[in-house]
């Protein structure tokens, strides 16, 4: 059976009909994008309806260990509810470590299949019709692709209740789909020119030159967006991505006239995204200091206008830049480390001084202590979190400076619990490399609570907690001599910190007294949280290296498979 498409000769009427079909399917492909958020809203509505109307027999629990369960008298969960929870949990698992989740691949795969249906529909056996359809259907998706890159002001975020960080994986996957479609379009056209002996002639025409330039640009965008490139040098990826994403639009605009509507829409969205980012930026004075005995930076930014007019939520992050450098050099995101910047009248950040831009900040800390910084944000998935106070148990797990994300959320629940009776008592587990790494967090807890809560647990590992290769539950085994040296260093460090403290309330002294040696046993910790009433709803929030998040999730998975209702959120270091 041969290839079903052929080079056909069309008359004027047939050419007009082909043009109408191309334009019609391109517009339909663009409007069908609305199906995704609408289907998402429909699923949310159906889930809510099922949870309220599904018939099941209520059970009375003799002993209520949870104030939330006692107050709401929740019935036992049904089989369908458990099945739905397990399905959602399974879809949220990564296909392979470091890859996208099953849900992201599933949605992207279904969308690619739908676009392929629109590509092949009503093309007959016309080879050029199919070739052109690949191009116009891909071009029709560019506006929504640019919209997925918006950090705020995006209707997609409002419709899906998902943050930029949660939508970004779809942005990358959809981008690969579009690059694949454009690549097929270019390959089929080149094959046509070769088969018809037109390549040498057409290669000199403007539309073909621009087409080859466009596909080259798309391939560069896709290549430089690979995880290996982003990890190697995020700034190289970022600037190339911005420059190439802007340059592709005029190339496509002058390539063929039939794409211009989609290109104008994409350009308008691109400009709005740039405008939004500029509007959300502000310059403020910042004090930078090195935290003693730790390779950490404490950054304090005065909350002056227009920063004071913004709404800050625990768990958010901001981007920093240097206004004195070209284009306000954008650097990595920093989680806001204090619970309420408005009450503190400042934004507090904590970062590990490594290479690159954090090294520049460390130089400022060593020399002039203060500088002007450009802030962008706040952003973050925390804007769309459910109210953690409605859960029966809340577990926070942090690794190293990952506590800048979890600690404000933990403090927020503690302070709400002090004002209200029916607030769950959260548990906080923090793994740091050395005792001094925890002193900034201990200090915040003492300022907010006077004494360290019993639910706060910190561990000193003497390992690479913040490192990319760390794995909390499966670290490299130490030899006996290495273990003895490590233990000796830890004891000497603890004795030194205790002897150097001039006040029993000193944060470093408190850290040394409360710190546990070694790595946390996540199985025991998770089992303890889930060992109460089986009807309890549990929230687990993790921020740290990938290995730590994977370890905690493995332990939580066992309880999800037993039918437990779990809200999970994991933030990881890296890009």
Coordinates of C-alpha atoms in Angstrom, one line a residue:
X1 CA 0.0 0.0 0.0
X2 CA 1.6 3.3 -1.1
X3 CA 1.5 6.7 0.4
X4 CA -2.1 7.9 0.1
X5 CA -1.2 11.6 -0.7
X6 CA -0.1 12.7 -4.2
X7 CA 1.0 15.8 -6.0
X8 CA -2.3 17.0 -7.7
X9 CA -3.0 19.8 -10.1
X10 CA -5.9 22.0 -9.1
X11 CA -8.0 24.6 -11.0
X12 CA -8.8 28.0 -9.7
X13 CA -12.0 26.9 -8.0
X14 CA -10.3 23.9 -6.3
X15 CA -7.5 26.2 -5.2
X16 CA -10.0 28.6 -3.6
X17 CA -11.8 25.7 -1.9
X18 CA -8.5 24.5 -0.5
X19 CA -7.7 28.0 0.8
X20 CA -11.1 28.2 2.5
X21 CA -10.6 24.8 4.2
X22 CA -7.1 25.8 5.3
X23 CA -8.3 29.1 6.8
X24 CA -11.4 27.5 8.3
X25 CA -9.5 24.6 10.0
X26 CA -6.9 27.0 11.3
X27 CA -9.5 29.2 13.0
X28 CA -11.3 26.2 14.3
X29 CA -8.1 24.8 15.8
X30 CA -7.5 28.1 17.5
X31 CA -11.0 28.4 19.0
X32 CA -10.9 24.8 20.1
X33 CA -8.2 25.7 22.6
X34 CA -11.0 26.9 24.8
X35 CA -12.1 23.3 25.2
X36 CA -9.1 22.6 27.5
X37 CA -10.0 25.1 30.3
X38 CA -13.7 24.5 29.8
X39 CA -13.2 20.7 30.1
X40 CA -11.1 21.3 33.2
X41 CA -13.9 23.4 34.8
X42 CA -16.4 20.7 33.8
X43 CA -14.3 18.0 35.6
X44 CA -14.1 20.1 38.7
X45 CA -17.9 20.6 38.7
X46 CA -18.5 16.9 38.2
X47 CA -16.2 16.0 41.0
X48 CA -17.9 18.4 43.3
X49 CA -21.3 17.1 42.3
X50 CA -20.3 13.5 42.8
X51 CA -18.8 14.3 46.2
X52 CA -22.1 15.9 47.3
X53 CA -24.6 13.4 45.8
X54 CA -23.0 10.0 45.8
X55 CA -24.9 7.7 48.1
X56 CA -22.9 6.2 50.9
X57 CA -23.7 5.3 54.5
X58 CA -22.3 7.6 57.2
X59 CA -20.2 6.0 59.9
X60 CA -19.7 7.4 63.4
X61 CA -16.1 7.3 64.7
X62 CA -16.0 6.6 68.4
X63 CA -12.9 8.7 69.1
X64 CA -12.2 11.9 67.2
X65 CA -8.6 12.9 67.4
X66 CA -9.1 15.6 64.8
X67 CA -11.0 18.8 65.6
X68 CA -11.8 19.3 62.0
X69 CA -13.3 15.8 61.6
X70 CA -15.2 16.3 64.9
X71 CA -16.6 19.5 63.7
X72 CA -17.7 18.5 60.2
X73 CA -18.7 14.8 61.0
X74 CA -17.3 13.6 57.7
X75 CA -18.7 10.2 56.5
X76 CA -16.5 7.3 55.4
X77 CA -15.2 7.7 51.9
X78 CA -16.8 5.6 49.2
X79 CA -15.0 3.3 46.8
X80 CA -15.6 5.7 43.9
X81 CA -14.0 8.6 45.9
X82 CA -11.0 6.4 46.8
X83 CA -10.6 5.4 43.1
X84 CA -10.8 9.0 42.0
X85 CA -8.1 10.0 44.6
X86 CA -5.8 7.2 43.5
X87 CA -6.3 8.0 39.8
X88 CA -5.4 11.7 40.4
X89 CA -2.4 10.7 42.5
X90 CA -1.1 8.3 39.9
X91 CA -1.6 10.9 37.1
X92 CA 0.5 13.3 39.2
X93 CA 3.5 10.9 39.2
X94 CA 6.4 11.5 36.8
X95 CA 6.7 9.2 33.9
X96 CA 10.4 9.0 34.5
X97 CA 12.5 10.9 37.1
X98 CA 12.9 14.4 35.9
X99 CA 10.3 14.1 33.2
X100 CA 6.8 15.5 33.1
X101 CA 3.9 13.9 35.0
X102 CA 1.5 11.4 33.5
X103 CA -1.2 14.0 33.6
X104 CA 0.9 16.5 31.6
X105 CA 1.8 13.9 29.0
X106 CA -1.8 12.7 28.8
X107 CA -3.2 16.1 28.2
X108 CA -0.4 17.0 25.8
X109 CA -0.9 13.7 23.9
X110 CA -4.6 14.1 23.6
X111 CA -4.2 17.6 22.4
X112 CA -1.6 16.5 19.8
X113 CA -4.1 13.8 18.6
X114 CA -6.8 16.4 18.3
X115 CA -4.6 18.7 16.3
X116 CA -3.7 15.8 14.0
X117 CA -7.4 15.1 13.4
X118 CA -7.8 18.8 12.3
X119 CA -4.7 18.4 10.1
X120 CA -5.9 15.4 8.2
X121 CA -9.6 16.2 8.1
X122 CA -10.9 17.0 4.5
X123 CA -7.5 16.9 2.9
X124 CA -8.4 14.1 0.5
X125 CA -5.2 12.9 -1.3
X126 CA -3.8 16.4 -1.8
X127 CA -0.2 16.3 -0.7
X128 CA 0.2 20.1 -0.6
X129 CA -3.1 20.5 1.2
X130 CA -1.7 18.3 4.0
X131 CA 1.6 20.1 4.0
X132 CA 0.0 23.5 4.3
X133 CA -2.5 22.2 7.0
X134 CA 0.4 21.2 9.3
X135 CA 1.7 24.7 9.1
X136 CA -1.5 26.7 9.6
X137 CA -2.8 24.5 12.4
X138 CA 0.6 24.9 14.2
X139 CA 0.5 28.6 13.7
X140 CA -3.0 28.9 15.1
X141 CA -1.7 27.6 18.4
X142 CA 1.0 30.2 18.8
X143 CA -1.1 32.8 20.6
X144 CA -2.1 30.4 23.4
X145 CA 1.4 29.2 23.6
X146 CA 2.7 32.7 24.3
X147 CA -0.2 33.1 26.7
X148 CA 1.0 30.1 28.7
X149 CA 4.3 31.9 29.3
X150 CA 2.6 34.8 31.1
X151 CA 3.4 34.9 34.8
X152 CA 0.1 36.7 35.7
X153 CA -2.8 38.5 34.2
X154 CA -3.5 35.3 32.2
X155 CA -7.1 34.1 31.6
X156 CA -5.8 30.5 31.5
X157 CA -4.6 30.9 35.1
X158 CA -8.0 32.1 36.2
X159 CA -9.9 29.4 34.3
X160 CA -7.7 26.5 35.5
X161 CA -6.8 27.9 39.0
X162 CA -3.2 27.0 38.2
X163 CA -0.2 29.2 38.7
X164 CA 2.5 30.0 36.1
X165 CA 4.7 27.3 37.7
X166 CA 2.0 24.6 37.2
X167 CA 1.3 25.8 33.6
X168 CA 4.9 26.0 32.5
X169 CA 5.3 22.2 31.9
X170 CA 2.3 22.4 29.5
X171 CA 4.0 25.4 27.8
X172 CA 7.1 23.3 27.2
X173 CA 5.2 20.2 26.0
X174 CA 2.9 22.2 23.7
X175 CA 6.0 23.9 22.4
X176 CA 7.5 20.6 21.4
X177 CA 4.2 19.7 19.6
X178 CA 4.3 22.9 17.6
X179 CA 8.0 22.4 16.7
X180 CA 7.1 18.9 15.5
X181 CA 4.2 20.2 13.4
X182 CA 6.3 23.0 11.8
X183 CA 9.2 20.5 11.2
X184 CA 6.8 18.1 9.3
X185 CA 5.5 21.2 7.3
X186 CA 9.0 22.2 6.3
X187 CA 10.1 18.6 5.6
X188 CA 7.1 17.9 3.3
X189 CA 7.7 21.1 1.4
X190 CA 11.4 20.3 0.9
X191 CA 10.4 16.9 -0.3
X192 CA 8.0 18.4 -2.8
X193 CA 10.6 20.8 -4.2
X194 CA 13.1 18.0 -4.5
X195 CA 10.6 15.6 -6.2
X196 CA 9.5 18.4 -8.6
X197 CA 13.1 19.6 -9.3
X198 CA 12.2 23.0 -7.9
X199 CA 14.6 23.2 -4.9
X200 CA 17.4 25.2 -6.6
X201 CA 14.9 27.7 -8.0
X202 CA 12.6 28.0 -4.9
X203 CA 15.5 28.2 -2.4
X204 CA 16.2 31.7 -3.7
X205 CA 12.6 33.0 -3.1
X206 CA 11.8 35.1 -0.1
X207 CA 9.0 32.9 1.3
X208 CA 11.3 29.8 1.2
X209 CA 14.2 31.7 2.8
X210 CA 12.0 33.0 5.5
X211 CA 10.5 29.5 6.0
X212 CA 13.9 27.9 6.4
X213 CA 14.9 30.7 8.8
X214 CA 11.7 30.1 10.8
X215 CA 12.2 26.3 11.2
X216 CA 15.9 26.9 12.2
X217 CA 14.7 29.4 14.8
X218 CA 12.1 26.9 16.1
X219 CA 14.7 24.2 16.4
X220 CA 17.1 26.5 18.3
X221 CA 14.2 27.4 20.7
X222 CA 13.5 23.7 21.3
X223 CA 17.2 22.8 21.7
X224 CA 18.1 25.6 24.1
X225 CA 15.0 24.8 26.2
X226 CA 16.2 21.3 27.0
X227 CA 16.6 20.6 30.7
X228 CA 20.3 20.0 30.3
X229 CA 20.8 23.5 28.8
X230 CA 18.6 25.1 31.5
X231 CA 20.5 23.4 34.2
X232 CA 23.9 24.2 32.7
X233 CA 23.2 27.9 32.4
X234 CA 19.7 29.2 33.0
X235 CA 20.6 32.8 32.0
X236 CA 21.8 31.6 28.6
X237 CA 18.6 29.7 28.1
X238 CA 16.5 32.6 29.3
X239 CA 18.0 35.3 27.0
X240 CA 18.1 33.0 24.0
X241 CA 14.5 32.0 24.6
X242 CA 13.3 35.6 24.9
X243 CA 15.3 36.8 21.8
X244 CA 14.4 33.8 19.6
X245 CA 10.7 33.9 20.7
X246 CA 10.5 37.6 19.7
X247 CA 12.5 37.2 16.4
X248 CA 10.3 34.3 15.1
X249 CA 7.2 36.5 14.9
X250 CA 8.4 39.0 12.1
X251 CA 9.9 36.0 10.2
X252 CA 6.5 34.2 10.2
X253 CA 4.6 37.5 9.5
X254 CA 6.5 38.0 6.2
X255 CA 6.7 34.3 5.4
X256 CA 3.1 34.0 4.1
X257 CA 0.1 36.3 4.5
X258 CA -2.3 33.6 5.6
X259 CA -0.5 33.4 9.0
X260 CA -0.6 37.1 9.8
X261 CA -3.7 37.1 12.0
X262 CA -2.2 34.5 14.3
X263 CA 1.2 36.3 14.3
X264 CA -0.5 39.7 15.2
X265 CA -2.3 38.0 18.1
X266 CA 0.9 36.4 19.3
X267 CA 2.8 39.7 19.1
X268 CA 0.0 41.4 21.1
X269 CA 0.1 38.8 23.8
X270 CA 3.9 38.9 23.8
X271 CA 3.9 42.7 24.3
X272 CA 1.3 42.4 27.1
X273 CA 3.5 39.8 28.9
X274 CA 6.4 42.2 28.7
X275 CA 4.2 45.1 29.9
X276 CA 2.9 43.0 32.8
X277 CA 6.5 42.1 33.9
X278 CA 7.6 45.7 33.7
X279 CA 4.6 46.9 35.6
X280 CA 5.2 44.3 38.3
X281 CA 8.8 45.5 38.7
X282 CA 10.0 47.9 41.4
X283 CA 13.4 49.1 42.6
X284 CA 14.1 49.2 46.4
X285 CA 17.0 49.4 48.7
X286 CA 18.2 46.1 50.2
X287 CA 20.5 45.1 53.0
X288 CA 22.6 42.0 52.4
X289 CA 24.6 40.1 55.0
X290 CA 26.3 36.8 55.4
X291 CA 24.8 34.5 58.0
X292 CA 27.6 33.6 60.4
X293 CA 29.1 30.1 60.2
X294 CA 26.9 29.3 57.1
X295 CA 27.3 30.0 53.4
X296 CA 24.0 31.7 53.4
X297 CA 22.9 35.2 52.5
X298 CA 20.2 37.1 54.4
X299 CA 18.5 39.8 52.2
X300 CA 16.2 42.4 53.7
X301 CA 14.3 44.7 51.3
X302 CA 12.4 47.7 52.6
X303 CA 8.7 47.5 51.8
X304 CA 8.3 51.0 50.3
X305 CA 5.9 52.0 47.6
X306 CA 4.9 50.4 45.2
X307 CA 6.0 47.2 47.0
X308 CA 3.8 48.0 50.0
X309 CA 0.7 48.1 47.8
X310 CA 1.1 44.5 46.6
X311 CA -0.6 41.5 48.3
X312 CA 1.8 38.9 49.8
X313 CA 0.8 35.3 50.6
X314 CA 3.0 32.8 52.5
X315 CA 4.7 30.6 50.0
X316 CA 5.2 33.2 47.2
X317 CA 8.5 34.1 45.5
X318 CA 9.9 37.1 43.7
X319 CA 12.6 37.6 41.1
X320 CA 15.5 39.9 41.7
X321 CA 17.6 42.0 39.4
X322 CA 20.4 44.6 39.4
X323 CA 19.1 47.9 37.9
X324 CA 22.6 49.0 37.2
X325 CA 23.2 46.2 34.8
X326 CA 21.8 45.9 31.2
X327 CA 18.0 45.1 31.2
X328 CA 17.9 44.8 35.0
X329 CA 19.7 41.4 34.9
X330 CA 17.1 38.9 36.0
X331 CA 18.2 36.1 38.3
X332 CA 16.8 33.1 40.0
X333 CA 13.5 33.2 42.0
X334 CA 13.7 33.7 45.7
X335 CA 11.0 32.5 48.1
X336 CA 9.8 35.2 50.5
X337 CA 11.1 33.9 53.9
X338 CA 8.9 35.9 56.2
X339 CA 5.2 35.2 56.9
X340 CA 3.8 38.7 56.5
X341 CA 6.0 41.3 54.9
X342 CA 3.5 44.0 55.6
X343 CA 3.7 43.5 59.4
X344 CA 7.5 43.3 59.2
X345 CA 7.6 46.3 56.8
X346 CA 10.2 44.4 54.8
X347 CA 10.7 41.4 52.6
X348 CA 13.1 38.8 53.9
X349 CA 15.0 36.4 51.6
X350 CA 17.5 33.7 52.4
X351 CA 19.8 32.2 49.7
X352 CA 22.8 30.0 49.5
X353 CA 25.8 31.8 48.1
X354 CA 27.0 29.8 45.2
X355 CA 28.4 30.9 41.8
X356 CA 26.9 33.4 39.4
X357 CA 24.4 36.0 40.7
X358 CA 24.4 34.7 44.3
X359 CA 28.1 35.2 44.3
X360 CA 27.5 38.8 43.2
X361 CA 25.1 39.3 46.1
X362 CA 27.8 37.8 48.4
X363 CA 30.3 40.4 47.1
X364 CA 27.8 43.1 48.0
X365 CA 27.4 41.6 51.5
X366 CA 31.2 41.5 52.0
X367 CA 31.8 45.1 50.8
X368 CA 29.0 47.7 50.9
X369 CA 26.2 45.7 52.7
X370 CA 23.5 47.6 50.9
X371 CA 22.5 48.0 47.3
X372 CA 19.5 48.7 45.1
X373 CA 17.7 45.7 43.6
X374 CA 14.9 45.3 41.1
X375 CA 12.0 43.1 42.3
X376 CA 9.4 41.3 40.1
X377 CA 6.4 39.6 41.6
X378 CA 5.2 38.2 43.8
X379 CA 4.4 34.9 42.0
X380 CA 3.8 31.3 43.1
X381 CA 1.4 28.4 43.3
X382 CA 0.5 29.4 46.9
X383 CA -2.0 31.9 45.4
X384 CA -4.1 28.9 44.4
X385 CA -3.6 26.7 47.5
X386 CA -6.7 25.4 49.3
X387 CA -7.1 26.7 52.9
X388 CA -4.7 24.5 54.8
X389 CA -6.6 25.2 58.0
X390 CA -9.5 23.0 56.7
X391 CA -7.2 19.9 56.7
X392 CA -6.9 17.7 59.7
X393 CA -3.2 17.2 59.5
X394 CA -0.6 19.3 57.8
X395 CA 3.0 18.1 57.2
X396 CA 5.8 20.4 56.0
X397 CA 9.1 19.0 54.9
X398 CA 12.0 21.2 53.9
X399 CA 15.6 20.6 52.8
X400 CA 18.1 23.4 53.3
X401 CA 16.9 26.8 52.0
X402 CA 13.7 25.1 50.9
X403 CA 12.4 26.2 54.3
X404 CA 12.0 29.7 52.9
X405 CA 8.9 28.3 51.2
X406 CA 7.5 26.1 53.9
X407 CA 8.4 28.0 57.0
X408 CA 6.1 31.0 56.3
X409 CA 3.2 28.6 55.7
X410 CA 4.0 26.8 58.9
X411 CA 4.1 30.1 60.9
X412 CA 0.9 31.2 59.3
X413 CA -0.9 28.1 60.6
X414 CA 0.7 28.4 64.0
X415 CA -0.5 32.0 64.4
X416 CA -4.0 31.2 63.1
X417 CA -4.1 28.3 65.6
X418 CA -3.3 30.7 68.4
X419 CA -6.4 32.8 67.5
X420 CA -8.8 30.0 66.5
X421 CA -9.6 26.7 68.2
X422 CA -10.3 24.5 65.2
X423 CA -7.0 24.8 63.4
X424 CA -4.9 21.7 62.9
X425 CA -1.5 21.5 64.6
X426 CA 1.0 21.4 61.7
X427 CA 4.2 19.3 61.8
X428 CA 7.5 20.7 60.4
X429 CA 10.5 18.6 59.4
X430 CA 13.6 20.5 58.3
X431 CA 16.8 18.8 57.1
X432 CA 19.9 21.1 56.9
X433 CA 23.6 20.5 56.2
X434 CA 24.9 22.0 59.5
X435 CA 23.5 23.6 62.6
X436 CA 24.3 27.2 61.5
X437 CA 22.1 26.7 58.4
X438 CA 19.0 26.6 60.6
X439 CA 19.6 29.7 62.8
X440 CA 17.7 32.1 60.6
X441 CA 14.6 29.9 60.7
X442 CA 15.0 29.3 64.5
X443 CA 15.2 33.0 65.0
X444 CA 11.9 33.6 63.1
X445 CA 10.2 30.9 65.1
X446 CA 11.4 32.4 68.4
X447 CA 10.3 35.9 67.3
X448 CA 6.8 34.6 66.4
X449 CA 6.2 32.0 69.2
X450 CA 8.7 32.9 72.0
X451 CA 9.4 29.1 72.4
X452 CA 10.1 26.5 69.7
X453 CA 6.9 24.5 69.0
X454 CA 6.9 20.8 69.8
X455 CA 5.8 20.1 66.2
X456 CA 9.1 21.6 64.9
X457 CA 11.8 19.0 64.1
X458 CA 15.2 19.9 62.6
X459 CA 18.0 17.6 61.5
X460 CA 21.7 18.3 60.8
X461 CA 23.0 15.9 58.1
X462 CA 26.5 17.2 57.5
X463 CA 25.6 16.3 53.9
X464 CA 24.8 18.1 50.7
X465 CA 21.2 18.9 51.4
X466 CA 20.9 21.7 48.9
X467 CA 22.9 19.9 46.3
X468 CA 21.5 18.5 43.0
X469 CA 22.7 15.0 43.7
X470 CA 21.4 14.6 47.3
X471 CA 19.1 11.8 48.1
X472 CA 17.8 11.8 51.7
X473 CA 16.8 8.1 51.9
X474 CA 19.7 6.6 49.9
X475 CA 22.9 8.5 50.4
X476 CA 26.4 7.2 49.7
X477 CA 27.5 4.9 52.6
X478 CA 30.3 6.3 54.7
X479 CA 33.3 4.3 55.8
X480 CA 33.9 4.0 59.5
X481 CA 36.7 6.6 59.4
X482 CA 34.5 9.0 57.5
X483 CA 31.6 8.5 59.9
X484 CA 33.9 9.1 62.9
X485 CA 35.3 12.3 61.4
X486 CA 31.8 13.5 60.5
X487 CA 30.5 12.8 64.0
X488 CA 33.5 14.5 65.5
X489 CA 33.0 17.6 63.4
X490 CA 29.3 17.7 64.3
X491 CA 30.0 17.5 68.1
X492 CA 32.8 20.1 67.9
X493 CA 30.5 22.5 65.9
X494 CA 27.7 22.0 68.5
X495 CA 30.0 22.5 71.5
X496 CA 31.4 25.7 69.9
X497 CA 28.0 27.1 69.1
X498 CA 26.7 26.4 72.6
X499 CA 29.8 27.9 74.3
X500 CA 29.8 31.0 72.0
X501 CA 26.2 31.8 72.8
X502 CA 25.9 34.7 75.2
X503 CA 22.1 34.3 75.8
X504 CA 19.9 31.3 76.3
X505 CA 17.5 32.8 73.8
X506 CA 20.2 33.0 71.1
X507 CA 18.9 31.5 67.8
X508 CA 22.1 29.6 67.2
X509 CA 22.1 28.2 70.7
X510 CA 18.5 27.1 70.3
X511 CA 19.3 25.5 67.0
X512 CA 22.2 23.5 68.5
X513 CA 20.0 22.3 71.4
X514 CA 17.1 21.2 69.3
X515 CA 18.9 19.8 66.3
X516 CA 18.9 16.1 65.7
X517 CA 21.8 14.2 64.1
X518 CA 21.5 12.4 60.8
X519 CA 18.7 12.4 58.2
X520 CA 15.0 12.2 58.9
X521 CA 13.3 8.8 58.7
X522 CA 10.5 9.8 56.3
X523 CA 8.6 6.5 56.6
X524 CA 8.3 6.9 60.3
X525 CA 7.4 10.6 60.0
X526 CA 4.7 10.1 57.4
X527 CA 3.3 7.0 59.2
X528 CA 2.9 9.1 62.3
X529 CA 1.0 11.8 60.5
X530 CA -1.4 9.3 58.9
X531 CA -1.8 7.0 61.9
X532 CA -4.9 8.8 63.3
X533 CA -8.5 8.7 62.1
X534 CA -8.6 7.2 58.6
X535 CA -11.2 9.8 57.5
X536 CA -8.8 12.7 58.1
X537 CA -7.7 14.9 55.3
X538 CA -4.0 15.4 55.2
X539 CA -1.9 18.1 53.4
X540 CA 1.8 17.5 52.6
X541 CA 4.0 20.3 51.3
X542 CA 7.6 19.7 50.4
X543 CA 10.3 22.0 49.2
X544 CA 13.9 20.8 48.7
X545 CA 16.0 18.7 46.3
X546 CA 14.4 16.3 44.0
X547 CA 15.5 13.2 45.9
X548 CA 13.9 14.5 49.1
X549 CA 10.6 15.2 47.4
X550 CA 10.7 11.7 45.8
X551 CA 11.4 10.0 49.1
X552 CA 8.5 11.8 50.9
X553 CA 6.1 11.1 48.0
X554 CA 6.9 7.4 48.0
X555 CA 5.9 7.1 51.7
X556 CA 2.7 9.2 51.2
X557 CA 1.8 7.0 48.2
X558 CA 1.3 4.0 50.4
X559 CA -1.4 5.9 52.3
X560 CA -3.1 7.2 49.2
X561 CA -3.4 3.6 48.0
X562 CA -5.1 2.8 51.3
X563 CA -7.8 5.4 50.5
X564 CA -6.5 8.5 52.3
X565 CA -7.4 12.0 51.1
X566 CA -4.2 13.9 50.5
X567 CA -3.4 17.4 49.2
X568 CA 0.2 17.3 47.9
X569 CA 2.4 20.1 46.7
X570 CA 6.1 19.7 46.0
X571 CA 8.6 22.4 45.0
X572 CA 12.0 21.5 43.8
X573 CA 15.4 23.2 43.3
X574 CA 16.5 23.6 39.8
X575 CA 14.8 24.4 36.5

